[in-house]
Amino acid sequence: MATVGLFSLFTVLAVLSSTALAEIRFMEIRSDGRFIIPFDQFGFTHTGHLQLNLSKVSISKVSDPKPDLSRVGFFLCTRDSWIQVLEQVANRDISCPFETTLIKPVLTFDKFHQDHYDISFNELDANQFTLVFGNCVPDLKVSMAVHSSMYNLDPKTNLRDYLSAGRTNLPSIFFTFFLVYSSLAGIWIYVLYNKRLSAFRIHYFMLAVLIMKALNLLCETEDKSYIKKTGTAHGWDVLFYIFSFLKGITLFTLIVLIGTGWSFLKPYLQDKEKKVLMIVIPLQVIANVAQVVIDESGPFGQEYYTWKQVFLLVDVVCCCAVLFPIVWSIKNLREAANTDGKAAVNLMKLTLFRQYYIVVICYIYFTRVAVYALETITSYRYQWTSVVAAELATLAFYVFTGYNFRPKVHNPYFAIDDEEEEAAAEELKKLEDEFEL
């Protein structure tokens, strides 16, 4: 029991280290004997409230005719306090979270003798708490329907705000970025119109990626706005998931197509490049399904961690897969420089693809690793900073891609004389020595 409990405690610590959007939730627990079941995480202000409604409560019979139900129930805890609880359990100072004063008990099962219960808990301490269900009675399994609602009251209007403190301004942030991407889409349409004779199919696909990103941000704005006001998304989450899927598919496909040089370097895809697309697209489908399950079930679901691992694995595989076409293009350009005598042309192309390779790696690293680190170390009041950082990095990546692969009327590759060609050949040799793949 101690080993299982300790493992559960470490599991919850991992949940407490991640961020989540809280809202009105309805969850059903059926014959669950887990030592710890984490629910939603929420950043409370001094006007924070928790409303908890339990119904259809039943517990299985255990060997002990009078189990200690004071060791079964709900409590609130912060990440810092949970670390101390872990230390106490590891040192065997306690065997159950309810034995310590580091948590805030909300409700224990010895306080009621019916199959339903309602409680309103006013959280006066401004901090980020996670609602957790603890079961310290061996072999005891619990079934119940849980309806939870966590919110802060606006001190000026006295209205409920169902977005966690530090994330309450997300609707305005997402709408600002929606306006930025809409402007970029308008600029790109203007560029395509004026450079239509030199525009390739890849340039129109870039426009589709911009539009998908803008629509995704618009849906996310409405999604968070409704959650902020009412605690539920009112169907906007469905549109958000749809456009998130389309945005992910189109962005990864764009990176692969640019990496292969499709449309502006060659009008076809090789078999190995098609295989990359055949791998990336289904993986993106799986990643989006996993994301929906993770968001909708929450950490209380028994399959939450499995889907979380699936999402992380698939995302890493996709990020690695899109790098291969860029590497292949760099290799082909290096080989072509030694055979077609156009060193200057290939030098410019090689330099561009080398830069793009580095930028893609930096973008993937920042949005997957650096942003998560920022979420972890930032105070709960400033969780919006990680969202802004991720969106700014994405915006910079879009701008870099559009500017460097924009349609051009006069191809600079054709305006190169013999001296430039010889100088470029020497420079190309240096690049080959520096950039060994």
Short mmCIF file of C-alpha atoms in Angstrom, two decimals:
data_model
loop_
_atom_site.label_atom_id
_atom_site.label_comp_id
_atom_site.label_asym_id
_atom_site.label_seq_id
_atom_site.Cartn_x
_atom_site.Cartn_y
_atom_site.Cartn_z
CA MET A 1 0.00 0.00 0.00
CA ALA A 2 2.85 2.37 0.87
CA THR A 3 4.56 1.75 -2.48
CA VAL A 4 1.36 2.26 -4.44
CA GLY A 5 0.57 5.37 -2.43
CA LEU A 6 4.01 6.84 -2.96
CA PHE A 7 3.77 6.20 -6.70
CA SER A 8 0.38 7.91 -6.75
CA LEU A 9 1.78 10.88 -4.88
CA PHE A 10 4.56 11.33 -7.41
CA THR A 11 1.99 11.04 -10.19
CA VAL A 12 -0.07 13.84 -8.69
CA LEU A 13 3.07 15.95 -8.31
CA ALA A 14 3.56 15.67 -12.08
CA VAL A 15 -0.03 16.84 -12.56
CA LEU A 16 0.48 19.74 -10.17
CA SER A 17 3.51 20.82 -12.19
CA SER A 18 1.42 21.29 -15.33
CA THR A 19 -1.07 23.98 -16.10
CA ALA A 20 -4.73 23.45 -16.84
CA LEU A 21 -7.78 25.53 -17.50
CA ALA A 22 -10.46 25.01 -14.91
CA GLU A 23 -14.16 25.36 -15.64
CA ILE A 24 -17.43 23.80 -14.55
CA ARG A 25 -16.78 20.06 -14.62
CA PHE A 26 -18.94 16.96 -14.33
CA MET A 27 -17.07 13.71 -13.76
CA GLU A 28 -18.15 10.17 -12.95
CA ILE A 29 -15.96 7.87 -10.86
CA ARG A 30 -16.86 4.19 -10.96
CA SER A 31 -15.46 1.60 -8.54
CA ASP A 32 -12.18 3.45 -8.32
CA GLY A 33 -9.72 2.37 -5.64
CA ARG A 34 -6.89 4.76 -6.48
CA PHE A 35 -5.02 6.26 -3.55
CA ILE A 36 -5.04 9.69 -5.17
CA ILE A 37 -7.30 11.12 -7.91
CA PRO A 38 -6.36 14.65 -9.06
CA PHE A 39 -9.07 16.88 -10.48
CA ASP A 40 -8.82 20.43 -11.83
CA GLN A 41 -6.15 22.99 -11.06
CA PHE A 42 -7.09 26.62 -10.48
CA GLY A 43 -5.40 29.89 -9.55
CA PHE A 44 -7.47 31.52 -6.82
CA THR A 45 -7.49 35.17 -5.84
CA HIS A 46 -8.68 36.35 -2.40
CA THR A 47 -12.24 36.17 -3.78
CA GLY A 48 -11.93 32.56 -4.98
CA HIS A 49 -14.73 30.02 -4.50
CA LEU A 50 -15.14 26.28 -4.90
CA GLN A 51 -18.52 24.64 -5.23
CA LEU A 52 -18.59 20.87 -4.97
CA ASN A 53 -21.62 18.65 -5.52
CA LEU A 54 -21.48 14.89 -5.01
CA SER A 55 -24.23 12.48 -6.00
CA LYS A 56 -24.71 8.74 -6.41
CA VAL A 57 -22.04 8.16 -3.79
CA SER A 58 -21.36 4.53 -2.91
CA ILE A 59 -18.42 2.66 -1.42
CA SER A 60 -17.54 -1.01 -1.65
CA LYS A 61 -17.48 -3.25 1.36
CA VAL A 62 -14.07 -3.85 2.91
CA SER A 63 -12.76 -6.31 5.48
CA ASP A 64 -12.93 -3.66 8.20
CA PRO A 65 -16.60 -3.39 9.31
CA LYS A 66 -16.03 0.23 10.36
CA PRO A 67 -13.56 1.82 7.95
CA ASP A 68 -12.16 5.21 8.93
CA LEU A 69 -13.93 7.44 6.41
CA SER A 70 -12.14 10.51 7.75
CA ARG A 71 -9.24 9.27 5.61
CA VAL A 72 -11.39 9.47 2.46
CA GLY A 73 -12.43 12.73 0.83
CA PHE A 74 -11.47 15.88 -1.03
CA PHE A 75 -8.77 18.43 -0.28
CA LEU A 76 -6.94 21.34 -1.88
CA CYS A 77 -3.16 21.60 -2.09
CA THR A 78 -0.51 23.73 -3.73
CA ARG A 79 2.51 22.39 -5.57
CA ASP A 80 4.89 23.54 -2.84
CA SER A 81 2.84 21.99 -0.05
CA TRP A 82 2.59 18.75 -1.98
CA ILE A 83 6.37 18.51 -2.18
CA GLN A 84 6.46 18.69 1.61
CA VAL A 85 3.75 16.03 1.84
CA LEU A 86 5.90 13.80 -0.38
CA GLU A 87 8.82 14.27 2.00
CA GLN A 88 6.67 13.36 4.98
CA VAL A 89 5.43 10.22 3.25
CA ALA A 90 8.96 9.27 2.19
CA ASN A 91 10.16 9.72 5.79
CA ARG A 92 7.11 7.73 7.01
CA ASP A 93 6.02 10.61 9.21
CA ILE A 94 2.52 10.19 7.78
CA SER A 95 0.73 7.53 5.73
CA CYS A 96 -2.15 9.67 4.46
CA PRO A 97 -2.43 13.29 3.24
CA PHE A 98 -5.29 13.92 5.69
CA GLU A 99 -2.83 13.50 8.56
CA THR A 100 -0.94 16.69 7.71
CA THR A 101 -1.85 20.35 8.09
CA LEU A 102 -0.19 21.22 4.80
CA ILE A 103 -3.39 20.56 2.85
CA LYS A 104 -6.79 22.25 3.01
CA PRO A 105 -9.48 19.62 3.69
CA VAL A 106 -12.69 20.33 1.80
CA LEU A 107 -14.83 17.31 2.60
CA THR A 108 -14.31 13.91 4.21
CA PHE A 109 -16.72 11.01 3.88
CA ASP A 110 -17.32 10.71 7.63
CA LYS A 111 -19.23 14.02 7.51
CA PHE A 112 -22.25 12.77 5.61
CA HIS A 113 -24.38 9.62 5.57
CA GLN A 114 -26.29 9.94 2.33
CA ASP A 115 -25.64 9.47 -1.37
CA HIS A 116 -25.37 13.17 -2.17
CA TYR A 117 -23.69 16.23 -0.71
CA ASP A 118 -23.27 19.94 -1.55
CA ILE A 119 -20.55 22.20 -0.22
CA SER A 120 -19.35 25.72 -0.95
CA PHE A 121 -15.75 26.40 0.00
CA ASN A 122 -14.40 29.95 0.04
CA GLU A 123 -10.66 30.00 -0.61
CA LEU A 124 -9.25 33.08 1.12
CA ASP A 125 -5.59 32.38 0.28
CA ALA A 126 -4.50 33.67 -3.11
CA ASN A 127 -2.61 30.77 -4.65
CA GLN A 128 -2.85 27.99 -7.20
CA PHE A 129 -4.57 24.92 -5.81
CA THR A 130 -5.46 21.51 -7.19
CA LEU A 131 -8.62 19.73 -6.11
CA VAL A 132 -7.63 16.19 -5.11
CA PHE A 133 -9.57 13.14 -3.93
CA GLY A 134 -7.71 10.97 -1.45
CA ASN A 135 -8.54 7.39 -0.41
CA CYS A 136 -6.34 6.05 2.37
CA VAL A 137 -8.53 3.04 3.28
CA PRO A 138 -7.08 -0.19 1.85
CA ASP A 139 -9.27 -2.05 -0.70
CA LEU A 140 -11.95 0.64 -0.56
CA LYS A 141 -13.46 1.48 -3.95
CA VAL A 142 -15.58 4.57 -4.50
CA SER A 143 -18.26 5.41 -7.06
CA MET A 144 -19.68 8.92 -7.37
CA ALA A 145 -20.72 11.70 -9.71
CA VAL A 146 -18.71 14.87 -9.07
CA HIS A 147 -19.81 18.33 -10.16
CA SER A 148 -17.17 20.96 -9.41
CA SER A 149 -17.02 24.67 -10.08
CA MET A 150 -14.05 26.93 -9.31
CA TYR A 151 -14.10 30.65 -9.95
CA ASN A 152 -12.97 34.07 -8.75
CA LEU A 153 -15.23 37.05 -8.20
CA ASP A 154 -14.40 40.27 -10.00
CA PRO A 155 -14.02 42.86 -7.19
CA LYS A 156 -15.49 45.60 -9.40
CA THR A 157 -18.48 43.88 -10.97
CA ASN A 158 -18.86 40.96 -8.53
CA LEU A 159 -19.24 38.67 -11.54
CA ARG A 160 -17.79 35.17 -11.66
CA ASP A 161 -14.57 34.59 -13.60
CA TYR A 162 -14.11 30.90 -14.37
CA LEU A 163 -10.63 31.35 -15.85
CA SER A 164 -7.75 30.80 -13.47
CA ALA A 165 -5.93 33.86 -12.17
CA GLY A 166 -3.05 34.53 -14.52
CA ARG A 167 -5.02 33.20 -17.49
CA THR A 168 -8.05 35.46 -17.25
CA ASN A 169 -6.68 37.77 -19.97
CA LEU A 170 -6.21 34.95 -22.50
CA PRO A 171 -9.26 35.94 -24.61
CA SER A 172 -7.79 39.40 -25.32
CA ILE A 173 -4.33 37.89 -26.00
CA PHE A 174 -5.68 35.37 -28.50
CA PHE A 175 -7.82 38.02 -30.20
CA THR A 176 -4.79 40.31 -30.57
CA PHE A 177 -2.85 37.54 -32.30
CA PHE A 178 -5.91 36.78 -34.47
CA LEU A 179 -5.80 40.38 -35.72
CA VAL A 180 -2.05 40.05 -36.38
CA TYR A 181 -2.45 36.87 -38.44
CA SER A 182 -5.44 38.30 -40.27
CA SER A 183 -3.27 41.29 -41.25
CA LEU A 184 -0.50 38.94 -42.38
CA ALA A 185 -2.99 37.00 -44.49
CA GLY A 186 -4.11 40.27 -46.10
CA ILE A 187 -0.50 41.25 -46.81
CA TRP A 188 0.20 37.82 -48.28
CA ILE A 189 -2.84 38.06 -50.56
CA TYR A 190 -1.53 41.43 -51.77
CA VAL A 191 1.92 39.90 -52.43
CA LEU A 192 0.42 36.97 -54.33
CA TYR A 193 -1.67 39.30 -56.47
CA ASN A 194 1.27 41.52 -57.39
CA LYS A 195 3.68 38.60 -57.89
CA ARG A 196 1.15 36.20 -59.37
CA LEU A 197 3.38 35.43 -62.39
CA SER A 198 6.16 34.17 -60.11
CA ALA A 199 3.95 32.59 -57.42
CA PHE A 200 4.00 28.82 -57.09
CA ARG A 201 1.48 26.45 -55.56
CA ILE A 202 3.48 26.39 -52.31
CA HIS A 203 2.81 30.13 -51.88
CA TYR A 204 -0.95 29.59 -52.02
CA PHE A 205 -0.57 26.76 -49.53
CA MET A 206 1.22 29.24 -47.23
CA LEU A 207 -1.88 31.42 -47.42
CA ALA A 208 -4.03 28.45 -46.36
CA VAL A 209 -1.74 27.90 -43.35
CA LEU A 210 -2.11 31.56 -42.32
CA ILE A 211 -5.90 31.39 -42.61
CA MET A 212 -6.06 28.18 -40.55
CA LYS A 213 -3.93 29.76 -37.85
CA ALA A 214 -6.09 32.90 -37.75
CA LEU A 215 -9.33 30.88 -37.54
CA ASN A 216 -7.83 28.71 -34.81
CA LEU A 217 -7.02 31.81 -32.76
CA LEU A 218 -10.51 33.22 -33.32
CA CYS A 219 -12.14 30.01 -32.10
CA GLU A 220 -9.77 29.90 -29.12
CA THR A 221 -10.74 33.48 -28.30
CA GLU A 222 -14.43 32.61 -28.25
CA ASP A 223 -13.76 29.35 -26.40
CA LYS A 224 -11.90 31.07 -23.56
CA SER A 225 -14.37 33.99 -23.50
CA TYR A 226 -17.33 31.70 -22.89
CA ILE A 227 -15.42 29.71 -20.28
CA LYS A 228 -14.48 32.95 -18.54
CA LYS A 229 -18.12 34.07 -18.35
CA THR A 230 -20.08 30.85 -17.95
CA GLY A 231 -17.64 28.05 -17.11
CA THR A 232 -18.44 26.12 -20.30
CA ALA A 233 -17.38 26.56 -23.93
CA HIS A 234 -20.89 26.26 -25.44
CA GLY A 235 -19.63 24.33 -28.47
CA TRP A 236 -16.74 26.65 -29.33
CA ASP A 237 -14.37 23.97 -28.11
CA VAL A 238 -15.52 21.75 -31.01
CA LEU A 239 -14.60 24.41 -33.58
CA PHE A 240 -11.36 25.04 -31.71
CA TYR A 241 -10.40 21.36 -31.95
CA ILE A 242 -11.30 21.26 -35.64
CA PHE A 243 -9.16 24.26 -36.56
CA SER A 244 -6.37 23.13 -34.24
CA PHE A 245 -6.29 19.88 -36.20
CA LEU A 246 -6.30 21.70 -39.56
CA LYS A 247 -3.64 24.15 -38.37
CA GLY A 248 -1.37 21.34 -37.18
CA ILE A 249 -1.81 19.32 -40.36
CA THR A 250 -1.19 22.26 -42.69
CA LEU A 251 1.81 23.60 -40.73
CA PHE A 252 3.66 20.28 -40.58
CA THR A 253 2.81 19.62 -44.24
CA LEU A 254 4.15 23.06 -45.18
CA ILE A 255 7.44 22.42 -43.38
CA VAL A 256 7.80 19.09 -45.20
CA LEU A 257 6.97 20.62 -48.61
CA ILE A 258 9.38 23.52 -48.14
CA GLY A 259 12.00 21.08 -46.95
CA THR A 260 11.63 19.07 -50.15
CA GLY A 261 11.73 22.19 -52.32
CA TRP A 262 8.36 21.23 -53.82
CA SER A 263 6.84 23.64 -56.31
CA PHE A 264 9.60 26.26 -56.38
CA LEU A 265 12.61 23.92 -56.81
CA LYS A 266 10.88 20.92 -58.35
CA PRO A 267 7.27 20.14 -59.33
CA TYR A 268 7.15 16.67 -57.80
CA LEU A 269 7.78 14.71 -54.62
CA GLN A 270 10.07 11.71 -54.42
CA ASP A 271 8.82 8.46 -52.89
CA LYS A 272 10.72 8.95 -49.65
CA GLU A 273 9.29 12.47 -49.31
CA LYS A 274 5.78 11.16 -49.87
CA LYS A 275 6.40 8.59 -47.14
CA VAL A 276 7.27 11.37 -44.71
CA LEU A 277 3.92 13.02 -45.44
CA MET A 278 2.17 9.66 -45.06
CA ILE A 279 3.76 9.36 -41.62
CA VAL A 280 3.27 12.95 -40.42
CA ILE A 281 -0.40 13.36 -41.37
CA PRO A 282 -1.75 10.22 -39.58
CA LEU A 283 0.43 11.03 -36.56
CA GLN A 284 -1.09 14.50 -36.43
CA VAL A 285 -4.54 12.88 -36.43
CA ILE A 286 -3.52 10.72 -33.46
CA ALA A 287 -1.97 13.73 -31.68
CA ASN A 288 -5.17 15.76 -32.03
CA VAL A 289 -7.33 12.86 -30.81
CA ALA A 290 -5.04 12.52 -27.81
CA GLN A 291 -5.24 16.27 -27.14
CA VAL A 292 -9.05 16.18 -27.17
CA VAL A 293 -9.12 13.23 -24.73
CA ILE A 294 -6.61 14.96 -22.44
CA ASP A 295 -8.52 18.26 -22.40
CA GLU A 296 -11.98 16.77 -22.01
CA SER A 297 -11.24 14.02 -19.47
CA GLY A 298 -8.79 15.83 -17.19
CA PRO A 299 -6.29 14.13 -14.87
CA PHE A 300 -9.05 12.30 -12.95
CA GLY A 301 -9.49 9.92 -15.90
CA GLN A 302 -7.67 6.61 -15.53
CA GLU A 303 -6.48 6.75 -19.17
CA TYR A 304 -5.30 10.37 -18.90
CA TYR A 305 -1.62 9.51 -18.44
CA THR A 306 -1.66 7.00 -21.30
CA TRP A 307 -3.04 9.58 -23.73
CA LYS A 308 -0.62 12.18 -22.36
CA GLN A 309 2.31 9.90 -23.17
CA VAL A 310 0.84 9.14 -26.61
CA PHE A 311 0.54 12.85 -27.37
CA LEU A 312 4.11 13.62 -26.29
CA LEU A 313 5.53 10.67 -28.23
CA VAL A 314 3.63 11.47 -31.43
CA ASP A 315 4.55 15.14 -31.22
CA VAL A 316 8.25 14.32 -30.87
CA VAL A 317 8.11 11.89 -33.82
CA CYS A 318 6.40 14.50 -36.02
CA CYS A 319 8.94 17.16 -35.09
CA CYS A 320 11.80 14.82 -35.97
CA ALA A 321 10.19 13.59 -39.20
CA VAL A 322 9.79 17.06 -40.72
CA LEU A 323 13.55 17.64 -40.42
CA PHE A 324 14.47 14.81 -42.80
CA PRO A 325 13.30 16.50 -46.04
CA ILE A 326 15.33 19.62 -45.18
CA VAL A 327 18.41 17.47 -44.58
CA TRP A 328 17.86 15.65 -47.88
CA SER A 329 17.55 18.96 -49.76
CA ILE A 330 20.79 20.24 -48.23
CA LYS A 331 22.54 17.02 -49.21
CA ASN A 332 21.20 17.17 -52.79
CA LEU A 333 22.28 20.79 -53.19
CA ARG A 334 25.79 19.96 -52.00
CA GLU A 335 26.02 17.08 -54.48
CA ALA A 336 24.61 19.21 -57.32
CA ALA A 337 27.24 21.89 -56.73
CA ASN A 338 29.94 19.42 -57.71
CA THR A 339 28.25 18.28 -60.93
CA ASP A 340 26.34 21.12 -62.63
CA GLY A 341 28.95 23.87 -62.26
CA LYS A 342 26.47 26.31 -60.71
CA ALA A 343 28.17 26.81 -57.38
CA ALA A 344 26.76 30.29 -56.76
CA VAL A 345 23.19 29.20 -57.38
CA ASN A 346 23.52 26.18 -55.12
CA LEU A 347 25.37 28.23 -52.49
CA MET A 348 22.41 30.58 -52.15
CA LYS A 349 19.97 27.72 -52.00
CA LEU A 350 22.15 25.76 -49.58
CA THR A 351 22.54 28.76 -47.27
CA LEU A 352 18.77 29.31 -47.25
CA PHE A 353 17.97 25.68 -46.47
CA ARG A 354 20.68 25.57 -43.83
CA GLN A 355 19.13 28.63 -42.15
CA TYR A 356 15.66 27.10 -42.41
CA TYR A 357 16.91 23.86 -40.84
CA ILE A 358 18.31 25.78 -37.85
CA VAL A 359 15.17 27.91 -37.51
CA VAL A 360 12.87 24.84 -37.55
CA ILE A 361 14.96 23.20 -34.81
CA CYS A 362 14.91 26.39 -32.71
CA TYR A 363 11.14 26.74 -33.20
CA ILE A 364 10.47 23.15 -32.18
CA TYR A 365 12.79 23.37 -29.17
CA PHE A 366 11.36 26.66 -27.94
CA THR A 367 7.67 25.78 -28.29
CA ARG A 368 8.09 22.27 -26.84
CA VAL A 369 10.78 22.71 -24.16
CA ALA A 370 11.39 26.37 -23.34
CA VAL A 371 7.69 27.23 -23.11
CA TYR A 372 7.04 24.27 -20.77
CA ALA A 373 9.98 25.38 -18.60
CA LEU A 374 8.52 28.89 -18.51
CA GLU A 375 5.16 27.49 -17.38
CA THR A 376 6.87 25.57 -14.60
CA ILE A 377 8.97 28.38 -13.14
CA THR A 378 6.52 31.26 -13.64
CA SER A 379 4.16 32.29 -10.86
CA TYR A 380 0.57 31.22 -11.40
CA ARG A 381 -0.39 34.90 -11.72
CA TYR A 382 1.75 35.19 -14.87
CA GLN A 383 0.86 31.98 -16.67
CA TRP A 384 -0.22 34.08 -19.64
CA THR A 385 3.45 34.85 -20.34
CA SER A 386 4.09 31.29 -21.56
CA VAL A 387 1.17 31.61 -24.00
CA VAL A 388 2.50 34.93 -25.31
CA ALA A 389 6.01 33.48 -25.64
CA ALA A 390 4.74 30.50 -27.65
CA GLU A 391 2.62 32.69 -29.92
CA LEU A 392 5.47 35.17 -30.51
CA ALA A 393 7.81 32.30 -31.41
CA THR A 394 5.21 30.92 -33.82
CA LEU A 395 4.66 34.36 -35.33
CA ALA A 396 8.41 34.82 -35.83
CA PHE A 397 8.60 31.40 -37.53
CA TYR A 398 5.73 32.27 -39.89
CA VAL A 399 7.29 35.64 -40.78
CA PHE A 400 10.72 34.08 -41.39
CA THR A 401 9.23 31.38 -43.62
CA GLY A 402 7.09 33.80 -45.62
CA TYR A 403 9.85 36.36 -46.14
CA ASN A 404 12.56 33.92 -47.19
CA PHE A 405 10.35 31.83 -49.48
CA ARG A 406 8.25 34.67 -50.91
CA PRO A 407 7.56 34.81 -54.66
CA LYS A 408 10.16 36.80 -56.61
CA VAL A 409 9.79 38.32 -60.08
CA HIS A 410 13.51 38.58 -60.82
CA ASN A 411 15.35 35.48 -59.81
CA PRO A 412 18.69 36.63 -58.36
CA TYR A 413 20.23 33.25 -59.27
CA PHE A 414 20.40 34.30 -62.94
CA ALA A 415 22.33 37.55 -62.31
CA ILE A 416 25.67 35.97 -61.40
CA ASP A 417 28.90 36.43 -63.35
CA ASP A 418 31.95 34.16 -63.59
CA GLU A 419 33.87 35.87 -60.75
CA GLU A 420 30.93 35.47 -58.38
CA GLU A 421 30.64 31.85 -59.48
CA GLU A 422 34.29 31.16 -58.58
CA ALA A 423 34.01 32.95 -55.24
CA ALA A 424 30.84 31.05 -54.47
CA ALA A 425 32.53 27.74 -55.27
CA GLU A 426 35.20 28.48 -52.64
CA GLU A 427 32.56 29.53 -50.13
CA LEU A 428 30.56 26.38 -50.85
CA LYS A 429 33.59 24.24 -50.04
CA LYS A 430 33.89 26.00 -46.66
CA LEU A 431 30.22 25.40 -45.94
CA GLU A 432 30.61 21.70 -46.71
CA ASP A 433 33.44 21.47 -44.20
CA GLU A 434 31.49 23.35 -41.49
CA PHE A 435 28.09 21.70 -41.97
CA GLU A 436 28.67 17.95 -42.02
CA LEU A 437 25.36 16.14 -41.79
#
